[in-house]
């Protein structure tokens, strides 16, 4: 009781404490139970405010402290060897602006709902509204070009594998919803204790509810996971396993742009040969995002491309690699408004951050390509620059990052792998097996519905290629790797994750990690993974809960405005 009174008289100290609890609950600190307490304290702080000014001040401090712990690595990355000073500015403005846009504004809406309910003496209903509002605003962050969907509550549970398996039904927003419910119940428990009530029966009921809700994911595991295990071939068809090799080249991303491309090309050619020489022989070799610091398929670099193509032809194994890809529009009128001008003739072109599948015997113009569609704000592209073209040249990096064009394709890669099959009678014979997969490039892997869409289109395993070398060994590297766990469980797909400087690994459909590499180490890892044909409920239907929650905010807001309007008229 004294502790509650202590913080009640020092609200800003409580805001700082709550921000710390939010921050330490995220990877890689792995103190995920702290998020439940943080949500409860946040609700308490919100409901103790007496004005919108207090809401803005207190919640801004809270979430600024939270992001200072969780994403200050963006700004601190400027101290890595060879880093561009601009990243410090970008990180600083992220810390300043993001808490207001994506946490203070939702807090204002929540306070509006609470104050309206309190006016009618129904403030208890707030705990039923809160999970929908929070999840609705989280889902909203995945839409449009101005977003940074990095700090969703669900990501706090990526180490807590026993509690996340049900997201094959609900997706990650179901996990955020579950966290909010527990946080709301803990708030009620806190309020019950603070009020000094001595109703032991109600206290036991409330604690029992908290325990039951916390154990619900375990009940899901007991009822469904054990009975319909993904190893059950009849219920969950699995193709033959595919051997995948991942090359982690460990190239300093700040120094490779404009460096000796001959040496880089030869180094990759040698690493591809080395990966191909491993036993068992790989069926697919993967290189990271923008592995080649030049336009690999552009005619000017044809001699370098042929070196890689010749290696692929000699080993007879397809190679997936990241590369910037230059595309010249055949018709100027087909170019988007923010396309670049190539020459004095007025020809238009664009540059994409791409994943290219180099196959044996295939001409470079016929290769399958995925152009990155989810681009990092102010790093790879300014938001809505196609409409506000003057924004295009605001960002200029010292490396090949700025002003990428957004990809519009929905490429699902396919490779054909010869297999030997035994008739059981006379002899063995060869069969060709087709494997389909998608390649999420870096930031794309934090968009759940975006990844699920590719699985819905036939992707049987997921590849993530990324270049997290910008962040050194800071939190961002570990967070990005952990977040992929949710994509694996949501879609029940194996993930092969290839990172330039690490972390590279394989993630099972249950979220278990295999062969995870150290950061800043040059290495090759290889594993047999399963190609899966079936689709989860989440894969088929996407973020139903997220969309419903977002629309609920609009409906609730309009309804509460109507109540206030009616109340005001009745007084007149």
Short mmCIF file of N, CA, C and O in Angstrom, two decimals, residues 246 248 478 481-482 497 502-507 512-519 521 523-527:
data_model
loop_
_atom_site.label_atom_id
_atom_site.label_comp_id
_atom_site.label_asym_id
_atom_site.label_seq_id
_atom_site.Cartn_x
_atom_site.Cartn_y
_atom_site.Cartn_z
N UNK A 246 23.32 -22.05 -46.30
CA UNK A 246 23.30 -20.60 -46.09
C UNK A 246 24.73 -20.09 -45.98
O UNK A 246 25.51 -20.62 -45.18
N UNK A 248 27.00 -17.08 -44.85
CA UNK A 248 27.11 -15.84 -44.08
C UNK A 248 28.49 -15.24 -44.35
O UNK A 248 29.48 -15.63 -43.74
N UNK A 478 19.51 -9.04 -32.76
CA UNK A 478 18.89 -10.16 -32.05
C UNK A 478 17.37 -10.07 -32.11
O UNK A 478 16.69 -11.10 -32.21
N UNK A 481 16.11 -11.31 -35.58
CA UNK A 481 16.15 -12.76 -35.68
C UNK A 481 15.03 -13.41 -34.89
O UNK A 481 14.36 -14.34 -35.36
N UNK A 482 14.79 -12.92 -33.67
CA UNK A 482 13.74 -13.49 -32.83
C UNK A 482 12.36 -13.29 -33.43
O UNK A 482 11.48 -14.15 -33.32
N UNK A 497 17.10 -18.53 -42.66
CA UNK A 497 17.41 -17.10 -42.49
C UNK A 497 18.90 -16.86 -42.76
O UNK A 497 19.75 -17.38 -42.05
N UNK A 502 25.27 -12.09 -39.67
CA UNK A 502 24.59 -12.83 -38.63
C UNK A 502 23.42 -12.03 -38.08
O UNK A 502 23.35 -10.82 -38.27
N UNK A 503 22.48 -12.69 -37.50
CA UNK A 503 22.43 -14.10 -37.15
C UNK A 503 21.77 -14.86 -38.30
O UNK A 503 20.68 -14.49 -38.74
N UNK A 504 22.42 -15.94 -38.77
CA UNK A 504 21.82 -16.84 -39.74
C UNK A 504 21.41 -18.12 -38.99
O UNK A 504 22.12 -18.55 -38.08
N UNK A 505 20.30 -18.69 -39.39
CA UNK A 505 19.85 -19.91 -38.72
C UNK A 505 18.69 -20.54 -39.47
O UNK A 505 18.24 -20.03 -40.50
N UNK A 506 18.23 -21.67 -38.94
CA UNK A 506 17.03 -22.34 -39.44
C UNK A 506 16.02 -22.36 -38.30
O UNK A 506 16.37 -22.65 -37.16
N UNK A 507 14.77 -22.03 -38.62
CA UNK A 507 13.72 -21.97 -37.60
C UNK A 507 12.62 -22.94 -37.98
O UNK A 507 12.10 -22.91 -39.10
N UNK A 512 11.54 -23.36 -32.95
CA UNK A 512 12.87 -23.75 -32.47
C UNK A 512 13.94 -23.32 -33.47
O UNK A 512 13.75 -23.44 -34.68
N UNK A 513 15.07 -22.83 -32.95
CA UNK A 513 16.17 -22.39 -33.81
C UNK A 513 17.27 -23.44 -33.87
O UNK A 513 17.60 -24.06 -32.86
N UNK A 514 17.82 -23.62 -35.07
CA UNK A 514 18.89 -24.58 -35.28
C UNK A 514 20.07 -23.91 -35.97
O UNK A 514 19.89 -23.08 -36.86
N UNK A 515 21.26 -24.29 -35.54
CA UNK A 515 22.51 -23.87 -36.18
C UNK A 515 22.68 -22.36 -36.23
O UNK A 515 23.25 -21.81 -37.18
N UNK A 516 22.18 -21.66 -35.23
CA UNK A 516 22.30 -20.20 -35.19
C UNK A 516 23.76 -19.79 -35.14
O UNK A 516 24.54 -20.30 -34.33
N UNK A 517 24.15 -18.87 -36.00
CA UNK A 517 25.54 -18.44 -36.11
C UNK A 517 25.84 -17.32 -35.12
O UNK A 517 24.94 -16.65 -34.62
N UNK A 518 27.11 -17.13 -34.87
CA UNK A 518 27.55 -15.96 -34.10
C UNK A 518 27.54 -14.73 -35.00
O UNK A 518 27.54 -14.84 -36.24
N UNK A 519 27.52 -13.57 -34.39
CA UNK A 519 27.55 -12.32 -35.15
C UNK A 519 28.98 -11.97 -35.51
O UNK A 519 29.91 -12.21 -34.74
N UNK A 521 30.84 -13.30 -37.95
CA UNK A 521 31.61 -14.50 -38.24
C UNK A 521 31.30 -14.94 -39.67
O UNK A 521 30.14 -14.95 -40.07
N UNK A 523 30.87 -17.82 -42.20
CA UNK A 523 30.60 -19.25 -42.05
C UNK A 523 29.56 -19.71 -43.06
O UNK A 523 28.93 -18.91 -43.73
N UNK A 524 29.39 -21.04 -43.12
CA UNK A 524 28.37 -21.67 -43.95
C UNK A 524 27.64 -22.69 -43.09
O UNK A 524 28.28 -23.48 -42.39
N UNK A 525 26.31 -22.64 -43.10
CA UNK A 525 25.53 -23.64 -42.38
C UNK A 525 24.60 -24.34 -43.36
O UNK A 525 24.22 -23.78 -44.39
N UNK A 526 24.25 -25.58 -43.05
CA UNK A 526 23.44 -26.37 -43.98
C UNK A 526 22.52 -27.29 -43.18
O UNK A 526 22.91 -27.80 -42.12
N UNK A 527 21.31 -27.47 -43.68
CA UNK A 527 20.35 -28.33 -42.98
C UNK A 527 19.26 -28.80 -43.93
O UNK A 527 18.88 -28.09 -44.86
#
